[in-house]
PDB file of C-alpha atoms and ligand atoms in Angstrom:
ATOM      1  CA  UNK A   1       0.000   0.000   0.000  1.00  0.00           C
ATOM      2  CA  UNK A   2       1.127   3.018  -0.678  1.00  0.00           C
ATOM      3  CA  UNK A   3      -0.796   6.532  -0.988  1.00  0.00           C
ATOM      4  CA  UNK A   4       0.607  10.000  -2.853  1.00  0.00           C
ATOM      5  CA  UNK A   5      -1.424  13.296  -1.975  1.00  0.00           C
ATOM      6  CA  UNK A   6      -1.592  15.402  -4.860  1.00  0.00           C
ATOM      7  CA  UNK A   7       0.559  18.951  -4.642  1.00  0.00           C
ATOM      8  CA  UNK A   8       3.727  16.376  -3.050  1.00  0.00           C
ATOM      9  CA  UNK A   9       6.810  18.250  -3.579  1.00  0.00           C
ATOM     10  CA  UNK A  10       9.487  16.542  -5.788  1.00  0.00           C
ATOM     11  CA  UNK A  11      12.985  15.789  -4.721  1.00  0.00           C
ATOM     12  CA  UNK A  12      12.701  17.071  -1.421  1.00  0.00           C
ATOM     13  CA  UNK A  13      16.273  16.981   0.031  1.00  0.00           C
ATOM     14  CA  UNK A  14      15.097  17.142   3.903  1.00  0.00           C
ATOM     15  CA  UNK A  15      12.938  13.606   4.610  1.00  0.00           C
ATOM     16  CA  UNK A  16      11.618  12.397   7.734  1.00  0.00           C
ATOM     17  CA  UNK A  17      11.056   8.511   8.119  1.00  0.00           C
ATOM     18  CA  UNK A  18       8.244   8.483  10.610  1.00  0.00           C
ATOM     19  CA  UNK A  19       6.143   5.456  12.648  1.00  0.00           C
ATOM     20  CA  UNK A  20       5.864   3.590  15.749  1.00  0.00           C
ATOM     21  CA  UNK A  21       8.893   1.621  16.962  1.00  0.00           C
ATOM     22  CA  UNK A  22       9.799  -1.275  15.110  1.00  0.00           C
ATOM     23  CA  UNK A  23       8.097  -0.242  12.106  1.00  0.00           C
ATOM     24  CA  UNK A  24      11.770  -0.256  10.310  1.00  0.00           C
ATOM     25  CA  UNK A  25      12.958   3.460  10.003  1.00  0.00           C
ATOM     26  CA  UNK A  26      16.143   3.120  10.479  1.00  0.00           C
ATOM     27  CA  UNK A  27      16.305  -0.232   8.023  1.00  0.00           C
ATOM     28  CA  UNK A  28      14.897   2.241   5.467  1.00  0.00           C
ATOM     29  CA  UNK A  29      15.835   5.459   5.896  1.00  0.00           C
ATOM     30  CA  UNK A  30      19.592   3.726   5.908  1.00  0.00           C
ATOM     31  CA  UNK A  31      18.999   1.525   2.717  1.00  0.00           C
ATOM     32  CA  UNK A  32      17.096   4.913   1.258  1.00  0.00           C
ATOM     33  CA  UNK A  33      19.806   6.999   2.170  1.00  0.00           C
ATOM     34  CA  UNK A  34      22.306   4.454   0.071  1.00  0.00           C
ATOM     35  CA  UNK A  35      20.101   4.805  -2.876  1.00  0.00           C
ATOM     36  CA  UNK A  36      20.078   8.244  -3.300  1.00  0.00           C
ATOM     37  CA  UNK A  37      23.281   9.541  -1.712  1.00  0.00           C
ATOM     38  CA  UNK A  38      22.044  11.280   1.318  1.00  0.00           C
ATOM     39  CA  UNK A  39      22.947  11.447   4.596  1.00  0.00           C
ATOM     40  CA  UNK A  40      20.835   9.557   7.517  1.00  0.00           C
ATOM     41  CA  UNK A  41      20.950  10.491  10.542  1.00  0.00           C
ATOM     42  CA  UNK A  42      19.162   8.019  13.720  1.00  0.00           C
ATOM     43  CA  UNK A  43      16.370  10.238  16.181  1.00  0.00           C
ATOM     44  CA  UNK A  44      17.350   7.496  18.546  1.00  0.00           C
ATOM     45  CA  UNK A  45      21.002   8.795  18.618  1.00  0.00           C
ATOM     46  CA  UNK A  46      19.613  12.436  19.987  1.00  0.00           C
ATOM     47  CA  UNK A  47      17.466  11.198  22.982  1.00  0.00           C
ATOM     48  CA  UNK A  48      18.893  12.360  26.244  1.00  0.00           C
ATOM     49  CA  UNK A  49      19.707   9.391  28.123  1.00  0.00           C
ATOM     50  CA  UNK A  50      16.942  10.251  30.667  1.00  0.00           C
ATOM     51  CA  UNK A  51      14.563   9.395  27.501  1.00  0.00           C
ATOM     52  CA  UNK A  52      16.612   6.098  27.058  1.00  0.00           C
ATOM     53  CA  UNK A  53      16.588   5.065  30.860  1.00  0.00           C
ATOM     54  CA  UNK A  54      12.969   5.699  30.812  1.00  0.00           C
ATOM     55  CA  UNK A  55      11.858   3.475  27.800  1.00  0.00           C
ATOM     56  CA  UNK A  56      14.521   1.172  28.735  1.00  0.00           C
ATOM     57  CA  UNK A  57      12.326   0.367  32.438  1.00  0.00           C
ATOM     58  CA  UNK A  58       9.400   0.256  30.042  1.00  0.00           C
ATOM     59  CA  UNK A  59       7.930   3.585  30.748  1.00  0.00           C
ATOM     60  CA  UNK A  60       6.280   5.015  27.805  1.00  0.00           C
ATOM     61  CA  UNK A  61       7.412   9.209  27.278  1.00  0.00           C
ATOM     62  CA  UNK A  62       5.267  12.145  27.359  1.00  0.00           C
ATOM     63  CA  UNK A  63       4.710  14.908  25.450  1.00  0.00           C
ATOM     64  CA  UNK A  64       7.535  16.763  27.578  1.00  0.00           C
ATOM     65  CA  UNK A  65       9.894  14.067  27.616  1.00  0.00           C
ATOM     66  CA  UNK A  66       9.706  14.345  23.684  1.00  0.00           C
ATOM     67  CA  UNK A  67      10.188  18.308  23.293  1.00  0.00           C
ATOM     68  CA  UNK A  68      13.597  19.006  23.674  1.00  0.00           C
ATOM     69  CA  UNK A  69      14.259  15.719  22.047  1.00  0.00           C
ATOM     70  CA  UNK A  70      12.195  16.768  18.508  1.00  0.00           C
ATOM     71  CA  UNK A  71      13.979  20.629  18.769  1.00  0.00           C
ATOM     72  CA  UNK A  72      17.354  18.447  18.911  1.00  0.00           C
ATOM     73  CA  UNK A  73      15.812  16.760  15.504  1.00  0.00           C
ATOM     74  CA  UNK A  74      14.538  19.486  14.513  1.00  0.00           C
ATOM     75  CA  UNK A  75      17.765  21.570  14.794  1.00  0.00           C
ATOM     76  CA  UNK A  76      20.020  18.181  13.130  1.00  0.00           C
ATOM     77  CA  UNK A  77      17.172  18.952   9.729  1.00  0.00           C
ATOM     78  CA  UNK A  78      18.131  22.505   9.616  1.00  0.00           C
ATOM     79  CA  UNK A  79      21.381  22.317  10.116  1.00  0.00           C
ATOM     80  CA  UNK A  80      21.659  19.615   6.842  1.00  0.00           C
ATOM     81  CA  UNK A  81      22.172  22.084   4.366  1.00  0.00           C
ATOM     82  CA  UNK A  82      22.853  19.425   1.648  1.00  0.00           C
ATOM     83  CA  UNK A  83      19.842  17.818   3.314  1.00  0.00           C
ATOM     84  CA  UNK A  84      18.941  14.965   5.556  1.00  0.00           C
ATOM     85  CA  UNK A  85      17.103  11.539   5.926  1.00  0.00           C
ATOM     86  CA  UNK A  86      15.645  11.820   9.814  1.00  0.00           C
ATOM     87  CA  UNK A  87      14.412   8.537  11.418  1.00  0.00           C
ATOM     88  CA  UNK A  88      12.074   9.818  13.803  1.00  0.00           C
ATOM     89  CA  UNK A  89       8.884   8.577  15.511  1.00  0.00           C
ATOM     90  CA  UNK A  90       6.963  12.112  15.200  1.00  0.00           C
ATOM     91  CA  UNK A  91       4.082  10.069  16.487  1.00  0.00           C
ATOM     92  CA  UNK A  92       1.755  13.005  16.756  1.00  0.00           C
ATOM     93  CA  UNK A  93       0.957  16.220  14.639  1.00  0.00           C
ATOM     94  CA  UNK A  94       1.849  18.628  17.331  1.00  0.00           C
ATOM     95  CA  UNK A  95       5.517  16.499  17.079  1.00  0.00           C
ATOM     96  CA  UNK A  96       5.000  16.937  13.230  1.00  0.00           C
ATOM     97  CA  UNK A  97       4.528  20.798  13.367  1.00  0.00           C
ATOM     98  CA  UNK A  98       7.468  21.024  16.347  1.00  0.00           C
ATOM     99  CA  UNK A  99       9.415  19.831  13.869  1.00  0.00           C
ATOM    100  CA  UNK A 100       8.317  21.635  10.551  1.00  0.00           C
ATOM    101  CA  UNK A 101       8.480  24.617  12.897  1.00  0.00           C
ATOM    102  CA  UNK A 102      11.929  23.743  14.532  1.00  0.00           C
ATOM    103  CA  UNK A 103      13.832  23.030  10.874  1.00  0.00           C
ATOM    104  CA  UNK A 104      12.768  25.600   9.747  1.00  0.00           C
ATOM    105  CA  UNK A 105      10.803  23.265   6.581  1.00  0.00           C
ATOM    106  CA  UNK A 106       7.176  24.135   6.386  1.00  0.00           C
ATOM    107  CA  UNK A 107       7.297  21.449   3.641  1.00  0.00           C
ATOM    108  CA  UNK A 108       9.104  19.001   4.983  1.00  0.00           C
ATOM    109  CA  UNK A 109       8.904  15.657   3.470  1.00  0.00           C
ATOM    110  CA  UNK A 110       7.344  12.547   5.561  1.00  0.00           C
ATOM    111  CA  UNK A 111       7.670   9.072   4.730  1.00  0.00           C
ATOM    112  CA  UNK A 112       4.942   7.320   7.165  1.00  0.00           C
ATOM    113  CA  UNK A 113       5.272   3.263   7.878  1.00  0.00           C
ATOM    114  CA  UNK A 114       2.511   1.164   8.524  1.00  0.00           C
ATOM    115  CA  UNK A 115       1.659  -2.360   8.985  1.00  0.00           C
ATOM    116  CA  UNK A 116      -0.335  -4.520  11.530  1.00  0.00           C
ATOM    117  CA  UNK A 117       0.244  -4.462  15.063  1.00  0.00           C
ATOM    118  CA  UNK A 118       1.031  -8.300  15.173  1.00  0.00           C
ATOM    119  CA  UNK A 119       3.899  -7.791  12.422  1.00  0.00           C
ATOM    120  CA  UNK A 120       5.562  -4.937  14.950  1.00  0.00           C
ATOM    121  CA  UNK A 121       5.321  -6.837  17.399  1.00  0.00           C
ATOM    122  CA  UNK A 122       6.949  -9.996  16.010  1.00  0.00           C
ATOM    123  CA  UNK A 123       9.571  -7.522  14.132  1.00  0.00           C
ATOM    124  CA  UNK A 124      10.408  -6.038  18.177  1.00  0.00           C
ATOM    125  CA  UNK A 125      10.685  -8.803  19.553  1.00  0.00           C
ATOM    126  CA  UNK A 126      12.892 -10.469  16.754  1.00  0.00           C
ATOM    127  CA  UNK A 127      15.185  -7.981  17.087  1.00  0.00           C
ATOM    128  CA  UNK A 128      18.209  -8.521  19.867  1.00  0.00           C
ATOM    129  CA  UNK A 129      20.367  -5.479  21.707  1.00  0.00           C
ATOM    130  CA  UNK A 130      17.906  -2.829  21.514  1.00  0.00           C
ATOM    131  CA  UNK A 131      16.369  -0.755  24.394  1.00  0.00           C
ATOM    132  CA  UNK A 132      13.123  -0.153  23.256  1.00  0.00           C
ATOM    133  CA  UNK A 133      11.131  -3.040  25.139  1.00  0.00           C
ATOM    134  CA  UNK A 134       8.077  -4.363  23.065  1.00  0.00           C
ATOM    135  CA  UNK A 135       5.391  -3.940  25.533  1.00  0.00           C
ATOM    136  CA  UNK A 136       6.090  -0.268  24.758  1.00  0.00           C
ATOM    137  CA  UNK A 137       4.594  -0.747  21.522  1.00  0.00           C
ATOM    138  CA  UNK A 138       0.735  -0.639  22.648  1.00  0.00           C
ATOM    139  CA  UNK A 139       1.729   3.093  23.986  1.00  0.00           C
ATOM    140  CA  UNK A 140       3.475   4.124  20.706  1.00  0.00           C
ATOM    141  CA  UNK A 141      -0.181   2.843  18.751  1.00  0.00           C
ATOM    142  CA  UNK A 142      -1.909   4.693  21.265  1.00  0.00           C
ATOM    143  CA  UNK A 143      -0.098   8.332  20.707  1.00  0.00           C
ATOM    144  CA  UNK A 144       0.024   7.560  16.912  1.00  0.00           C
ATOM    145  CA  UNK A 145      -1.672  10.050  14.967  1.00  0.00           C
ATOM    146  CA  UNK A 146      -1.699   9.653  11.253  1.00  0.00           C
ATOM    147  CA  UNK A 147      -0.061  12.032   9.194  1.00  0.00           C
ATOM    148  CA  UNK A 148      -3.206  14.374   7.679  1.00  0.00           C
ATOM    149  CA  UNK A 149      -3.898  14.879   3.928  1.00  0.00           C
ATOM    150  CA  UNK A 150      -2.003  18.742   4.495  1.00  0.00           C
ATOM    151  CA  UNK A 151       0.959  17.382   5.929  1.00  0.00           C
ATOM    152  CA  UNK A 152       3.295  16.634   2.903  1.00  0.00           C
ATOM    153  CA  UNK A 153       3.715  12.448   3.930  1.00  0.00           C
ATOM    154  CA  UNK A 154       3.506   9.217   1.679  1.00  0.00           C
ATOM    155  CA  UNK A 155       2.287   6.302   3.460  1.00  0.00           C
ATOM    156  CA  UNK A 156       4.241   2.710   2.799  1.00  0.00           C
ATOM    157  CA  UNK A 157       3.630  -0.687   3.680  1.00  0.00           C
ATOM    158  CA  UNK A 158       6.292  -2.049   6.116  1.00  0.00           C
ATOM    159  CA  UNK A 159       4.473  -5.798   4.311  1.00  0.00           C
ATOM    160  CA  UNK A 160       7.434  -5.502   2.099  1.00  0.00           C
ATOM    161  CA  UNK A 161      11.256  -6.174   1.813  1.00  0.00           C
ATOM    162  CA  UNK A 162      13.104  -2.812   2.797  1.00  0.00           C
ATOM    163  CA  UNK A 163      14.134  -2.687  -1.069  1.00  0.00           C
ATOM    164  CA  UNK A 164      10.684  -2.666  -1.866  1.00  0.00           C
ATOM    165  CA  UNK A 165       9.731  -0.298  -0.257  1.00  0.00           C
ATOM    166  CA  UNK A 166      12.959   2.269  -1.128  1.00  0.00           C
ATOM    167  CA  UNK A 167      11.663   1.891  -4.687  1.00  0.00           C
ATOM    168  CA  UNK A 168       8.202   2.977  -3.394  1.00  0.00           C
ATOM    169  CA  UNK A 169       9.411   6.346  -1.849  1.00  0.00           C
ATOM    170  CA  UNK A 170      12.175   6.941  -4.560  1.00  0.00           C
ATOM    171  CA  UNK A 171       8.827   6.574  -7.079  1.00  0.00           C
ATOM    172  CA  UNK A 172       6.583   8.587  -4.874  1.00  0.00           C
ATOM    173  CA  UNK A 173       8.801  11.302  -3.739  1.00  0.00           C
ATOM    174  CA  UNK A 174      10.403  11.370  -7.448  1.00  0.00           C
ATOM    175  CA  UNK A 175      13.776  11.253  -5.494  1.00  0.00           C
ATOM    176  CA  UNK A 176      16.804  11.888  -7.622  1.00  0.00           C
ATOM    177  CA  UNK A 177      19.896   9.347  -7.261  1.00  0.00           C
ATOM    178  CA  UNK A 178      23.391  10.504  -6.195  1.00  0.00           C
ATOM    179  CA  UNK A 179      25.193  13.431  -8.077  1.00  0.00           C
ATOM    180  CA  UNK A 180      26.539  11.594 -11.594  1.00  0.00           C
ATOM    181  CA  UNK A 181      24.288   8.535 -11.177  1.00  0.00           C
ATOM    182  CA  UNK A 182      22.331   9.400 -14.190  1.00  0.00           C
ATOM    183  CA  UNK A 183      24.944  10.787 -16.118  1.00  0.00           C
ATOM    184  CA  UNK A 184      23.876  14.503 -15.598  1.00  0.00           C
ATOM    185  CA  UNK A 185      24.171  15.014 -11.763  1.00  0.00           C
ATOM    186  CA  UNK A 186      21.824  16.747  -9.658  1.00  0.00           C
TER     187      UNK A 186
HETATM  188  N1  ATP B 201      10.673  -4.478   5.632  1.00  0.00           N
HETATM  189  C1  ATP B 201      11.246  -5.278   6.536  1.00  0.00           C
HETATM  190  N2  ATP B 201      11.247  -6.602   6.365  1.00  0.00           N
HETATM  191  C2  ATP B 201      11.796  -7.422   7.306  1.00  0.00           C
HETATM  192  N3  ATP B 201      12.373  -7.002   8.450  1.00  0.00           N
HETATM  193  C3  ATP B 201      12.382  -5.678   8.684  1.00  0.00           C
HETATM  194  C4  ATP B 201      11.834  -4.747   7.738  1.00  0.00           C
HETATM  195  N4  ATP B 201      11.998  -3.509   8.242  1.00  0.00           N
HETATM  196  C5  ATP B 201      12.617  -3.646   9.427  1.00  0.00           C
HETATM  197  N5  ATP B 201      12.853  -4.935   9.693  1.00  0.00           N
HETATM  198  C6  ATP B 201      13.452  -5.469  10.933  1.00  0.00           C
HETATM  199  O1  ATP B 201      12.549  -5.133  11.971  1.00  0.00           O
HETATM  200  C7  ATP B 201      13.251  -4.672  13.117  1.00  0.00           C
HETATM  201  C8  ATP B 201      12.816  -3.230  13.423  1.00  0.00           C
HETATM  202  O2  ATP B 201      13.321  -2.381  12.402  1.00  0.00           O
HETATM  203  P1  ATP B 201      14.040  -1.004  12.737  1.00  0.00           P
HETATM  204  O3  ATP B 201      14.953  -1.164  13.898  1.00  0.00           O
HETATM  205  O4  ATP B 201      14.594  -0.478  11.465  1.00  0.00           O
HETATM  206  O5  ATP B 201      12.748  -0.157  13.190  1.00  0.00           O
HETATM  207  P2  ATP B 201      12.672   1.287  13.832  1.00  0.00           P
HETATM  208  O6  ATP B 201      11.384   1.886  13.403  1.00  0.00           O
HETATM  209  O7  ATP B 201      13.901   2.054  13.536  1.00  0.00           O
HETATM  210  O8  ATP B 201      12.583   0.948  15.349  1.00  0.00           O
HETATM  211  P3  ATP B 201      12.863   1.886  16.628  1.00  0.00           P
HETATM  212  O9  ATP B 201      12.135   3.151  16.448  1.00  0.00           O
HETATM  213  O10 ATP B 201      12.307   1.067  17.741  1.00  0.00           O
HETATM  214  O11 ATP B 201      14.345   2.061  16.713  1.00  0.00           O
HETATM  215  C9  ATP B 201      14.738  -4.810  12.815  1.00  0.00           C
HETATM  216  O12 ATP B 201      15.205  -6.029  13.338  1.00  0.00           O
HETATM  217  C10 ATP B 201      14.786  -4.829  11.280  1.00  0.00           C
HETATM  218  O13 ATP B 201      15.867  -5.572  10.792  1.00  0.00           O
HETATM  219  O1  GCO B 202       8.599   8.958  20.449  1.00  0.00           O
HETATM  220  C1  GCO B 202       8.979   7.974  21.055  1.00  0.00           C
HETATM  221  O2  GCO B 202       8.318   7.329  21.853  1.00  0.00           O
HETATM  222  C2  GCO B 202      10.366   7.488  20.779  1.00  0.00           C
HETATM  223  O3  GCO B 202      10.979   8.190  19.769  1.00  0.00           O
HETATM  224  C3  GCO B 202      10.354   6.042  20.405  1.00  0.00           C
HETATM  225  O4  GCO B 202       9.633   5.870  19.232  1.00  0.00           O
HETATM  226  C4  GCO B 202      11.768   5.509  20.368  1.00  0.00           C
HETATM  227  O5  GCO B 202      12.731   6.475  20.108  1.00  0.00           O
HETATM  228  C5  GCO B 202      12.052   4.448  19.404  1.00  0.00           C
HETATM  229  O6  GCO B 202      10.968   3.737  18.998  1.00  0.00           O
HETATM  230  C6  GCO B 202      13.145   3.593  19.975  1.00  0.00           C
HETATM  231  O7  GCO B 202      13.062   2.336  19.604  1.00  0.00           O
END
């Protein structure tokens, strides 16, 4: 599945790869980021460790656990001048504006992934050496809000291999490769 409102920008160069945890952002914003030749850079890495600790014991954050956190992504997008691939949950609209707001992007590019609750789960608990536990993820559902029709997102299916899905947003987004890939550069 896969859905492209109608006035999307093309080539945007600053790209937020939003959903719950476990819904593979940083599998695709990394494999997306190889594709087309720009940089990716983790939400998870600019937590302050009180954020960490806190999901870590299996407490879900609030909204003002995540505010300084989404300026600190907020201030990594505007920084990018050559632009930026941002894994980050941005679970709510309010998060979504923080960040448009912060980056200084009103049109800031979001790639939302979506898939069944059972498939997160059994992706979460799959995965070894992370602190996110997966009992978290009935919180992260619960604060989702879905990216409205205004807010410049494509919506993919994480019922997919992670190439598939790069091919989905390099269509939809009409994302150009690396400088030279096609002969002519950017
Ligand atoms: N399309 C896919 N097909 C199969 N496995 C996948 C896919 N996408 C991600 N995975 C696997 O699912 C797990 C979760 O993916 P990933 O860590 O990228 O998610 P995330 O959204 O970044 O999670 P978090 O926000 O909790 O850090 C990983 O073990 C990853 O290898
Ligand atoms: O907004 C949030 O609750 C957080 O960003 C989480 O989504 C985690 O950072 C991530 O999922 C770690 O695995």
């Amino acid at each position: 599945m896969s859905t492209e409102p109608s006035a999307l920008r093309r080539d945007p160069r600053h790209i937020v790869v939003m959903g719950v945890s476990g819904s593979g952002k940083s599998s695709v914003g990394l494999a997306l980021s190889q594709r087309i030749g720009l940089r990716y850079r983790d939400g998870d890495d600019l937590h302050p460790a009180r954020n960490v600790e806190k999901m870590r014991n299996g407490q879900p954050l609030t909204d003002d656990d995540r505010w300084p956190w989404l300026d600190l992504c907020g201030q990594a997008l505007r920084d990018a001048s050559e632009g930026l691939i941002l894994g980050c949950s941005a679970l709510r609209r309010v998060y979504r504006d923080r960040l448009r707001h912060t980056s200084g992007h009103a049109d800031l590019a979001f790639v939302y992934l979506t898939g069944p609750e059972s498939l997160l789960q059994s992706r979460m608990q799959a995965r070894t050496a992370h602190y996110m536990p997966p009992a978290l993820l009935q919180s992260q559902l619960q604060t989702l809000e879905v990216p409205d029709g205004d807010e410049n997102a494509i919506t993919i299916s994480i019922d997919q291999p992670v190439m598939a899905m790069v091919d989905q947003i390099v269509a939809l987004l009409h994302l150009s490769g690396p400088p030279g890939a096609d002969g002519k550069g950017r």
